[in-house]
Tab-separated table of C-alpha atoms in Angstrom:
chain	number	residue	atom	x	y	z
M	1	MET	CA	-84.856	-43.077	-53.645
M	2	ARG	CA	-81.341	-43.474	-53.877
M	3	LEU	CA	-79.754	-40.873	-55.572
M	4	PRO	CA	-76.901	-41.347	-58.574
M	5	THR	CA	-73.622	-41.006	-57.476
M	6	SER	CA	-72.385	-38.386	-59.344
M	7	LEU	CA	-75.218	-36.075	-57.937
M	8	LEU	CA	-74.760	-36.894	-54.421
M	9	ALA	CA	-70.832	-35.590	-55.184
M	10	VAL	CA	-72.616	-32.542	-56.222
M	11	THR	CA	-74.558	-32.358	-53.340
M	12	ILE	CA	-71.302	-33.150	-51.360
M	13	VAL	CA	-69.116	-30.108	-52.979
M	14	LEU	CA	-71.578	-27.309	-52.802
M	15	ALA	CA	-72.400	-28.528	-48.965
M	16	MET	CA	-68.927	-27.734	-48.373
M	17	GLY	CA	-68.563	-24.294	-50.643
M	18	PHE	CA	-71.714	-23.295	-48.695
M	19	GLY	CA	-69.797	-23.906	-45.876
M	20	HIS	CA	-67.166	-22.227	-45.834
M	21	ALA	CA	-69.217	-19.163	-46.286
M	22	PHE	CA	-71.576	-19.646	-43.952
M	23	GLY	CA	-70.162	-21.784	-40.800
M	24	GLN	CA	-70.253	-25.414	-40.090
M	25	THR	CA	-72.498	-26.794	-42.881
M	26	LEU	CA	-74.720	-29.616	-42.371
M	27	PHE	CA	-72.264	-32.094	-43.611
M	28	GLU	CA	-69.830	-31.184	-41.553
M	29	LYS	CA	-72.511	-31.220	-38.669
M	30	LEU	CA	-72.841	-34.641	-40.478
M	31	VAL	CA	-69.126	-36.424	-40.634
M	32	MET	CA	-67.923	-34.157	-37.156
M	33	PRO	CA	-66.853	-36.978	-34.912
M	34	GLY	CA	-67.679	-35.108	-31.514
M	35	PRO	CA	-67.644	-32.228	-29.910
M	36	LEU	CA	-64.383	-30.332	-29.266
M	37	ALA	CA	-62.680	-30.061	-26.073
M	38	MET	CA	-63.879	-27.250	-23.900
M	39	ALA	CA	-60.753	-25.120	-24.405
M	40	HIS	CA	-61.969	-25.153	-28.410
M	41	ALA	CA	-65.587	-25.182	-28.063
M	42	LYS	CA	-65.697	-21.472	-29.645
M	43	LEU	CA	-63.907	-23.251	-32.504
M	44	GLU	CA	-66.056	-25.791	-33.686
M	45	GLU	CA	-68.519	-23.324	-35.582
M	46	LYS	CA	-66.237	-23.290	-38.200
M	47	CYS	CA	-63.905	-26.490	-39.444
M	48	SER	CA	-61.886	-24.316	-41.569
M	49	ASN	CA	-60.591	-23.096	-38.080
M	50	CYS	CA	-58.548	-26.128	-37.805
M	51	HIS	CA	-58.852	-28.040	-40.764
M	52	ASP	CA	-57.909	-27.715	-44.200
M	53	SER	CA	-59.979	-29.199	-46.878
M	54	PHE	CA	-58.034	-32.120	-48.385
M	55	ALA	CA	-54.689	-31.306	-46.734
M	56	GLN	CA	-54.640	-33.492	-43.668
M	57	LYS	CA	-50.790	-32.506	-43.343
M	58	ALA	CA	-51.677	-28.570	-42.744
M	59	GLN	CA	-53.631	-28.770	-39.726
M	60	SER	CA	-50.499	-28.798	-37.555
M	61	ASN	CA	-49.978	-25.159	-39.445
M	62	LEU	CA	-53.198	-24.081	-38.244
M	63	CYS	CA	-52.033	-25.190	-34.672
M	64	ALA	CA	-49.273	-23.812	-34.537
M	65	SER	CA	-51.192	-20.591	-36.307
M	66	CYS	CA	-52.449	-20.231	-32.171
M	67	HIS	CA	-49.951	-22.316	-30.001
M	68	LYS	CA	-47.456	-19.382	-31.202
M	69	PRO	CA	-45.279	-19.900	-28.020
M	70	VAL	CA	-45.222	-23.347	-28.594
M	71	GLN	CA	-44.481	-22.941	-32.157
M	72	ALA	CA	-41.658	-20.788	-31.472
M	73	ASP	CA	-40.565	-23.671	-29.066
M	74	ARG	CA	-40.349	-26.301	-31.733
M	75	THR	CA	-38.557	-23.340	-34.082
M	76	GLN	CA	-36.157	-22.656	-31.679
M	77	LYS	CA	-35.923	-26.239	-29.914
M	78	THR	CA	-36.482	-25.287	-25.932
M	79	GLY	CA	-39.045	-26.206	-23.859
M	80	PHE	CA	-40.969	-28.993	-24.506
M	81	HIS	CA	-42.149	-28.830	-27.816
M	82	GLY	CA	-38.847	-28.322	-28.680
M	83	ARG	CA	-36.582	-30.446	-27.131
M	84	ASN	CA	-38.659	-33.489	-27.403
M	85	SER	CA	-37.688	-34.809	-31.185
M	86	ALA	CA	-41.085	-36.409	-31.143
M	87	ALA	CA	-42.626	-32.960	-30.262
M	88	ARG	CA	-41.113	-31.420	-32.536
M	89	THR	CA	-41.068	-33.085	-35.918
M	90	GLN	CA	-44.660	-35.153	-35.488
M	91	ASP	CA	-47.973	-33.573	-36.534
M	92	CYS	CA	-49.849	-31.882	-33.383
M	93	ARG	CA	-52.481	-34.003	-34.053
M	94	ILE	CA	-50.735	-37.271	-33.209
M	95	CYS	CA	-50.980	-36.017	-29.269
M	96	HIS	CA	-53.266	-33.575	-29.000
M	97	SER	CA	-56.424	-35.397	-30.669
M	98	ASP	CA	-60.171	-33.554	-30.273
M	99	HIS	CA	-63.525	-34.303	-30.588
M	100	LYS	CA	-63.853	-36.603	-27.808
M	101	GLY	CA	-66.605	-34.486	-25.985
M	102	ARG	CA	-66.247	-30.977	-23.824
M	103	ASP	CA	-64.265	-33.015	-21.390
M	104	ALA	CA	-61.978	-34.442	-22.478
M	105	ASP	CA	-58.007	-33.964	-21.965
M	106	ILE	CA	-56.612	-33.392	-25.330
M	107	MET	CA	-53.009	-32.745	-23.280
M	108	LEU	CA	-52.853	-36.101	-22.302
M	109	LEU	CA	-49.518	-35.457	-19.732
M	110	ASP	CA	-48.788	-37.644	-16.663
M	111	ARG	CA	-48.052	-36.294	-14.161
M	112	GLU	CA	-46.880	-38.998	-12.787
M	113	THR	CA	-44.379	-40.184	-15.619
M	114	PHE	CA	-43.566	-37.026	-17.281
M	115	GLN	CA	-39.595	-36.492	-17.893
M	116	HIS	CA	-38.971	-32.707	-16.812
M	117	ASP	CA	-35.351	-33.238	-17.924
M	118	LEU	CA	-37.421	-32.640	-21.516
M	119	THR	CA	-37.540	-29.083	-20.419
M	120	ASP	CA	-35.983	-26.410	-19.716
M	121	PHE	CA	-35.760	-26.390	-16.034
M	122	LEU	CA	-34.063	-29.916	-14.867
M	123	LEU	CA	-35.936	-30.586	-11.453
M	124	LYS	CA	-32.247	-31.578	-9.297
M	125	GLY	CA	-31.886	-30.975	-5.395
M	126	PRO	CA	-34.920	-30.803	-4.001
M	127	HIS	CA	-36.892	-29.442	-6.624
M	128	ALA	CA	-37.629	-33.481	-7.753
M	129	ALA	CA	-39.797	-34.168	-4.927
M	130	VAL	CA	-42.107	-31.174	-5.165
M	131	PRO	CA	-45.635	-31.289	-6.346
M	132	CYS	CA	-46.528	-29.807	-9.527
M	133	ALA	CA	-48.676	-27.504	-8.368
M	134	SER	CA	-46.118	-25.830	-6.085
M	135	CYS	CA	-44.607	-24.722	-9.240
M	136	HIS	CA	-47.592	-24.664	-12.011
M	137	ALA	CA	-50.595	-22.465	-10.761
M	138	SER	CA	-53.741	-24.149	-11.138
M	139	GLY	CA	-55.590	-22.592	-13.934
M	140	LYS	CA	-52.192	-21.405	-15.912
M	141	ALA	CA	-50.155	-22.353	-18.907
M	142	MET	CA	-47.583	-25.089	-17.908
M	143	ARG	CA	-45.312	-23.424	-19.831
M	144	ASP	CA	-45.940	-20.237	-17.737
M	145	ALA	CA	-44.059	-21.425	-14.852
M	146	THR	CA	-41.484	-19.313	-13.842
M	147	SER	CA	-37.772	-20.570	-13.743
M	148	ALA	CA	-36.668	-18.021	-11.579
M	149	CYS	CA	-35.920	-18.804	-8.248
M	150	ILE	CA	-37.096	-15.633	-6.822
M	151	GLY	CA	-40.642	-16.844	-8.562
M	152	CYS	CA	-41.289	-19.651	-6.349
M	153	HIS	CA	-39.024	-18.192	-3.173
M	154	LYS	CA	-39.518	-14.880	-3.315
M	155	LYS	CA	-41.168	-14.666	0.391
M	156	ASP	CA	-38.518	-16.853	1.410
M	157	GLU	CA	-35.657	-14.260	0.178
M	158	PRO	CA	-33.889	-13.115	2.986
M	159	HIS	CA	-31.814	-10.320	0.494
M	160	GLN	CA	-35.456	-8.688	0.548
M	161	GLY	CA	-33.953	-7.802	-3.637
M	162	ARG	CA	-31.150	-6.424	-2.709
M	163	LEU	CA	-29.318	-8.947	-4.585
M	164	GLY	CA	-31.112	-8.414	-7.259
M	165	THR	CA	-32.970	-12.206	-8.588
M	166	THR	CA	-30.182	-14.520	-9.680
M	167	CYS	CA	-30.274	-16.150	-6.724
M	168	GLU	CA	-28.623	-18.749	-8.237
M	169	GLY	CA	-24.895	-17.086	-7.899
M	170	CYS	CA	-24.255	-17.990	-4.953
M	171	HIS	CA	-27.064	-20.608	-3.980
M	172	SER	CA	-27.550	-24.147	-6.054
M	173	ALA	CA	-30.958	-26.184	-6.859
M	174	GLU	CA	-29.191	-29.456	-4.923
M	175	ALA	CA	-28.418	-27.000	-1.383
M	176	TRP	CA	-29.769	-23.881	-0.793
M	177	LEU	CA	-27.891	-23.393	2.381
M	178	PRO	CA	-25.265	-23.373	2.649
M	179	ALA	CA	-24.292	-21.159	-0.200
M	180	LYS	CA	-22.036	-22.017	-2.886
M	181	SER	CA	-18.506	-19.925	-3.042
M	182	PHE	CA	-18.996	-16.724	-4.855
M	183	ASP	CA	-16.783	-15.176	-7.333
M	184	HIS	CA	-15.780	-11.929	-5.547
M	185	THR	CA	-13.507	-11.379	-8.354
M	186	LYS	CA	-16.202	-10.738	-10.706
M	187	THR	CA	-17.125	-7.621	-8.138
M	188	LYS	CA	-14.365	-4.276	-7.975
M	189	PHE	CA	-12.969	-5.776	-5.294
M	190	HIS	CA	-11.171	-8.822	-5.159
M	191	LEU	CA	-10.416	-10.757	-1.986
M	192	ASN	CA	-6.825	-11.160	-1.500
M	193	GLY	CA	-4.762	-11.536	1.786
M	194	ALA	CA	-6.797	-12.274	4.723
M	195	HIS	CA	-9.579	-11.088	2.979
M	196	ARG	CA	-10.287	-14.255	1.971
M	197	GLY	CA	-11.333	-15.851	5.269
M	198	VAL	CA	-13.463	-12.862	6.834
M	199	PRO	CA	-17.168	-13.659	6.766
M	200	CYS	CA	-19.334	-11.962	4.037
M	201	THR	CA	-21.605	-10.128	6.902
M	202	THR	CA	-18.565	-8.737	8.294
M	203	CYS	CA	-18.226	-6.608	5.214
M	204	HIS	CA	-22.053	-6.333	4.199
M	205	THR	CA	-23.576	-6.005	7.201
M	206	ASN	CA	-27.325	-5.955	7.498
M	207	GLU	CA	-27.232	-7.901	3.962
M	208	GLN	CA	-26.108	-4.415	2.875
M	209	TRP	CA	-24.899	-6.078	-0.757
M	210	LYS	CA	-24.127	-3.006	-2.952
M	211	GLY	CA	-22.995	0.071	-2.192
M	212	VAL	CA	-19.831	-1.084	0.371
M	213	GLY	CA	-17.303	0.548	0.483
M	214	THR	CA	-14.106	-0.334	-1.359
M	215	GLN	CA	-11.677	1.764	0.934
M	216	CYS	CA	-9.806	0.584	3.750
M	217	VAL	CA	-11.184	2.751	6.020
M	218	ASP	CA	-14.533	1.608	5.243
M	219	CYS	CA	-14.322	-0.872	7.444
M	220	HIS	CA	-10.739	-0.444	9.379
M	221	ARG	CA	-11.691	2.752	10.430
M	222	LEU	CA	-11.934	2.617	14.261
M	223	ALA	CA	-9.104	0.303	14.484
M	224	ASP	CA	-6.746	3.449	12.491
M	225	LYS	CA	-3.956	4.037	14.719
M	226	HIS	CA	-3.034	7.432	12.933
M	227	SER	CA	-7.009	8.068	13.491
M	228	GLY	CA	-7.388	10.152	10.220
M	229	LYS	CA	-4.095	11.751	10.563
M	230	ASN	CA	-2.214	9.962	7.585
M	231	GLY	CA	-5.186	10.082	5.148
M	232	LEU	CA	-7.242	7.031	3.448
M	233	LYS	CA	-4.542	6.131	1.501
M	234	CYS	CA	-3.866	2.827	3.804
M	235	ALA	CA	-2.342	0.513	1.086
M	236	ASP	CA	0.443	3.172	0.327
M	237	CYS	CA	1.656	1.495	3.754
M	238	HIS	CA	-0.012	-1.617	4.611
M	239	THR	CA	-1.167	-4.541	3.212
M	240	VAL	CA	-3.967	-7.009	2.966
M	241	ASP	CA	-1.999	-10.438	3.859
M	242	LYS	CA	-1.530	-8.370	7.136
M	243	TRP	CA	-2.144	-4.716	8.764
M	244	SER	CA	0.596	-4.702	11.141
M	245	ALA	CA	3.295	-5.629	8.588
M	246	VAL	CA	4.240	-2.179	6.921
M	247	LYS	CA	5.457	-2.305	3.170
M	248	PHE	CA	6.313	1.439	3.426
M	249	ASN	CA	9.891	1.815	1.586
M	250	HIS	CA	11.601	4.626	3.120
M	251	ASP	CA	14.729	4.530	0.916
M	252	LYS	CA	12.784	4.485	-1.946
M	253	GLN	CA	9.671	6.241	-1.367
M	254	THR	CA	11.322	9.287	0.245
M	255	ARG	CA	14.380	11.371	-0.353
M	256	PHE	CA	15.417	10.400	3.368
M	257	PRO	CA	16.440	7.105	3.805
M	258	LEU	CA	16.557	5.258	7.400
M	259	ARG	CA	19.964	4.324	8.536
M	260	GLY	CA	21.220	3.395	11.763
M	261	ALA	CA	19.041	4.702	14.722
M	262	HIS	CA	16.731	6.150	12.458
M	263	ALA	CA	15.389	2.716	11.636
M	264	LYS	CA	13.897	2.221	15.043
M	265	VAL	CA	12.271	5.198	14.895
M	266	VAL	CA	8.482	4.342	15.030
M	267	CYS	CA	6.596	7.112	12.284
M	268	THR	CA	4.791	9.463	14.405
M	269	GLY	CA	8.595	9.957	15.956
M	270	CYS	CA	9.449	12.342	12.562
M	271	HIS	CA	5.572	12.508	11.322
M	272	ALA	CA	3.849	13.796	14.373
M	273	ALA	CA	0.914	15.344	12.065
M	274	ASP	CA	-0.510	14.696	9.206
M	275	LEU	CA	1.870	12.164	7.603
M	276	HIS	CA	1.746	13.106	4.135
M	277	ALA	CA	2.756	16.778	5.764
M	278	PRO	CA	6.114	17.731	4.209
M	279	VAL	CA	8.930	16.972	7.027
M	280	PRO	CA	12.268	18.681	7.647
M	281	SER	CA	15.523	16.690	6.602
M	282	THR	CA	18.200	18.108	8.214
M	283	CYS	CA	19.226	17.273	11.544
M	284	SER	CA	18.056	21.019	13.246
M	285	GLY	CA	14.825	20.111	11.787
M	286	CYS	CA	13.830	17.261	14.367
M	287	HIS	CA	16.618	17.840	17.071
M	288	LYS	CA	17.042	21.010	17.570
M	289	GLU	CA	16.219	20.563	21.015
M	290	GLN	CA	18.482	18.150	22.124
M	291	ASP	CA	21.801	20.423	20.396
M	292	PRO	CA	23.591	20.900	23.418
M	293	HIS	CA	25.237	23.375	21.232
M	294	LYS	CA	22.470	25.644	21.314
M	295	GLY	CA	22.654	26.093	17.452
M	296	SER	CA	26.384	27.711	18.086
M	297	LEU	CA	27.472	25.540	15.582
M	298	GLY	CA	25.121	25.134	12.846
M	299	GLN	CA	23.340	22.740	11.368
M	300	ALA	CA	25.859	20.596	9.503
M	301	CYS	CA	25.241	17.613	12.731
M	302	GLN	CA	26.794	15.048	10.292
M	303	GLN	CA	30.358	16.233	10.293
M	304	CYS	CA	30.904	15.368	13.741
M	305	HIS	CA	28.139	12.805	14.534
M	306	GLY	CA	26.705	9.828	13.287
M	307	GLU	CA	23.161	8.741	12.464
M	308	GLU	CA	23.690	5.096	14.587
M	309	SER	CA	24.181	6.989	17.692
M	310	TRP	CA	23.687	10.832	18.437
M	311	ALA	CA	26.338	10.800	21.260
M	312	LYS	CA	28.568	7.728	20.529
M	313	LYS	CA	31.681	7.783	18.403
M	314	VAL	CA	31.351	11.453	17.869
M	315	ALA	CA	34.084	12.218	14.834
M	316	PHE	CA	35.345	15.584	14.185
M	317	ASP	CA	38.654	16.074	12.320
M	318	HIS	CA	40.452	18.441	14.024
M	319	ASP	CA	43.338	18.951	11.534
M	320	LEU	CA	40.810	20.694	9.400
M	321	SER	CA	40.949	23.403	11.848
M	322	ARG	CA	43.093	26.436	12.888
M	323	PHE	CA	44.587	23.294	14.923
M	324	PRO	CA	45.578	20.316	13.790
M	325	LEU	CA	45.573	17.426	17.044
M	326	ILE	CA	48.971	16.592	17.078
M	327	GLY	CA	51.084	13.974	18.703
M	328	LEU	CA	49.327	14.008	22.333
M	329	HIS	CA	47.188	16.631	21.988
M	330	ALA	CA	45.363	13.640	19.452
M	331	ALA	CA	44.432	11.328	22.641
M	332	VAL	CA	43.109	14.324	24.519
M	333	PRO	CA	39.168	14.183	25.282
M	334	CYS	CA	37.634	16.973	23.398
M	335	GLU	CA	35.964	18.522	27.152
M	336	SER	CA	39.857	18.564	28.504
M	337	CYS	CA	40.132	22.133	26.461
M	338	HIS	CA	36.643	23.078	25.206
M	339	LEU	CA	35.106	23.410	28.919
M	340	SER	CA	31.337	24.091	27.502
M	341	GLN	CA	29.968	22.543	24.361
M	342	ASN	CA	30.083	25.624	22.563
M	343	TYR	CA	33.156	24.594	20.582
M	344	LYS	CA	34.264	28.191	19.433
M	345	GLY	CA	36.498	30.500	20.484
M	346	VAL	CA	39.194	28.642	22.212
M	347	SER	CA	42.441	29.709	22.377
M	348	SER	CA	45.620	28.200	20.751
M	349	SER	CA	47.918	29.333	22.618
M	350	CYS	CA	49.877	26.988	25.328
M	351	SER	CA	49.408	28.534	28.229
M	352	ASP	CA	45.750	29.100	28.064
M	353	CYS	CA	45.199	24.660	29.132
M	354	HIS	CA	48.887	24.799	30.395
M	355	LYS	CA	49.503	26.547	33.126
M	356	ASP	CA	53.212	27.548	33.537
M	357	THR	CA	54.402	26.532	37.014
M	358	HIS	CA	58.143	26.029	35.903
M	359	HIS	CA	58.963	29.217	34.108
M	360	GLU	CA	56.592	31.106	36.082
M	361	GLY	CA	56.150	33.250	32.685
M	362	LEU	CA	59.994	34.300	32.947
M	363	LEU	CA	59.837	32.868	29.256
M	364	GLY	CA	56.613	34.515	27.743
M	365	THR	CA	53.520	32.521	26.356
M	366	LYS	CA	55.886	31.220	23.476
M	367	CYS	CA	55.894	27.695	25.060
M	368	ALA	CA	56.060	26.058	21.689
M	369	ALA	CA	59.661	27.678	21.079
M	370	CYS	CA	61.150	25.060	23.492
M	371	HIS	CA	58.738	22.710	23.435
M	372	ASN	CA	56.407	20.043	21.589
M	373	PRO	CA	53.167	18.019	21.393
M	374	ASN	CA	55.190	14.846	21.831
M	375	GLY	CA	56.399	15.305	25.245
M	376	TRP	CA	56.541	18.388	27.418
M	377	THR	CA	59.922	17.502	28.946
M	378	LEU	CA	61.037	16.963	25.586
M	379	TRP	CA	61.793	19.927	24.623
M	380	ARG	CA	64.927	21.396	23.014
M	381	PHE	CA	66.175	25.240	22.642
M	382	ASP	CA	69.343	26.027	20.244
M	383	HIS	CA	70.313	29.508	21.685
M	384	ALA	CA	72.821	30.261	19.479
M	385	GLN	CA	70.438	29.698	15.953
M	386	ALA	CA	67.328	30.483	17.822
M	387	THR	CA	69.163	34.231	18.904
M	388	SER	CA	72.161	37.000	17.930
M	389	PHE	CA	73.771	36.191	21.255
M	390	PRO	CA	75.406	32.519	21.418
M	391	LEU	CA	75.399	31.103	24.610
M	392	THR	CA	79.410	30.587	25.384
M	393	GLY	CA	82.274	30.375	28.138
M	394	ARG	CA	80.471	30.549	31.488
M	395	HIS	CA	77.020	31.213	29.895
M	396	VAL	CA	76.466	27.958	28.509
M	397	GLY	CA	74.523	25.769	31.472
M	398	LEU	CA	72.570	29.008	33.094
M	399	ALA	CA	69.725	29.204	33.590
M	400	CYS	CA	67.202	30.831	31.531
M	401	ALA	CA	65.952	32.639	34.443
M	402	ALA	CA	69.253	34.059	35.263
M	403	CYS	CA	69.272	36.203	32.290
M	404	HIS	CA	65.457	36.504	31.854
M	405	THR	CA	63.766	37.903	35.429
M	406	THR	CA	61.200	39.711	33.764
M	407	SER	CA	58.121	38.297	34.425
M	408	HIS	CA	55.474	37.847	31.493
M	409	PRO	CA	57.351	39.941	28.877
M	410	GLN	CA	55.591	40.676	25.758
M	411	ASN	CA	58.751	40.050	24.096
M	412	LEU	CA	61.999	37.972	25.398
M	413	LYS	CA	64.723	40.005	23.495
M	414	ILE	CA	66.786	41.746	26.292
M	415	SER	CA	70.295	43.611	26.112
M	416	LYS	CA	73.600	41.428	24.958
M	417	GLU	CA	76.163	43.851	26.592
M	418	CYS	CA	77.088	42.542	29.648
M	419	PHE	CA	76.750	45.431	31.815
M	420	SER	CA	73.071	44.564	31.717
M	421	CYS	CA	73.638	41.405	33.783
M	422	HIS	CA	77.004	42.152	35.196
M	423	ALA	CA	76.266	46.449	36.692
M	424	ALA	CA	77.250	44.553	40.560
M	425	ASP	CA	80.250	42.526	39.991
M	426	ASP	CA	82.008	45.554	37.958
M	427	ALA	CA	84.826	45.650	39.988
M	428	HIS	CA	85.743	49.308	37.747
M	429	ARG	CA	82.779	50.774	39.195
M	430	GLY	CA	82.101	51.537	35.457
M	431	ALA	CA	85.275	53.774	34.936
M	432	PHE	CA	86.232	51.989	31.924
M	433	GLY	CA	82.925	52.038	30.189
M	434	ARG	CA	80.332	48.979	29.410
M	435	ALA	CA	81.995	47.642	27.178
M	436	CYS	CA	83.338	44.881	29.484
M	437	GLY	CA	84.103	42.151	26.056
M	438	SER	CA	87.378	44.705	25.284
M	439	CYS	CA	88.916	43.334	28.249
M	440	HIS	CA	86.935	40.664	29.361
M	441	SER	CA	85.275	37.027	28.022
M	442	THR	CA	82.930	35.006	28.618
M	443	ALA	CA	85.599	32.640	30.034
M	444	SER	CA	85.969	34.252	33.254
M	445	PHE	CA	85.069	37.726	33.989
M	446	SER	CA	88.008	38.354	36.827
M	447	GLU	CA	90.603	36.969	34.107
M	448	ARG	CA	91.838	39.819	32.023
M	449	ILE	CA	92.402	39.398	27.929
M	450	GLU	CA	95.826	40.375	27.064
M	451	ARG	CA	96.317	42.742	24.164
M	452	LYS	CA	99.385	42.584	21.863
């Protein structure tokens, strides 16, 4: 007997209502197309786990409540379900229909035709030929495969984790070797000058990439010709372009400009110890052992010597001394008067340098009274002006020694009396006294002056 249509409808509604309260109803069992796939088998007891009565469009929301990572991809437009417009907008059932049996494949993944470009990990270079199972482990969701290089290549990693896990910083998917250029400017040590062409392992020995010293001596300690005496600030003098090209400007960076022969002196010539230790700036501070004067002339060596040559072009202004060099004295070598290199204590008397072989000391030591520095033979002496005894008559033309007979006298003053020179010529034998000038003149001693 057939039930009325109204009664059948009431029966269905009651069956569905009791089903929501006590699990899958008889009606639901009757209308179920088939068993769920193995992954959904535990949901089969209650249709409301995946279905909302009379609301087919709400089914995708129920899928999302269980598959939250997939729903996150759709929302954030990441992964396959977010990057593929169809998977992002269509209902889940369009691709993943169920009730086809326990062994049914509801993923419908074709590994041969799957477009990996629709995922967050594009297959580039050798990756395009790698089997899926090499990256997607069996029993795990496809989306759970790591996209980090280290996830697959940890065993092949030669750096043993010392460079972190961002392999793409140096390597590319197209070719693992050779490594692409590393941007060293992103580190605290930029590669400039000659450092640009140095192989990485020269500084990073034993694959040590972190904690490498950035001071010059950390790499160049064995090449330090100063053996550490000049400290650790190599960049003060050297450049990264060429180690042997010293850039230190002594003229600007110190108080002692290097001029003349000093410019050719090696650093250790003055800086025997630590380069930064104080060094004397006086000539005697460095040249004390070379001082031929043994310090007798003080420390102002620059008054006579120049920096071009210590021994050549010695200049001394003798005119500033007590004995200016006049006439022929200006061309006389220093050694002619200064017999030793102690230039002090030399007499300024003519007789000390010029031995008197002509007058034999009869005229004393005041040679300048007659002679001048322009020429020894160019002498001039005016007896009338220089003394109180003018030479007249027969006295004119007499040799100096005729009257000045005493050798090396303290002065040339002698008696003006005739008798002092002519006592032997006195025919009167002193009878008329010593006032010879009363009767005689200098014109002729034998002739008597006629008195009126």
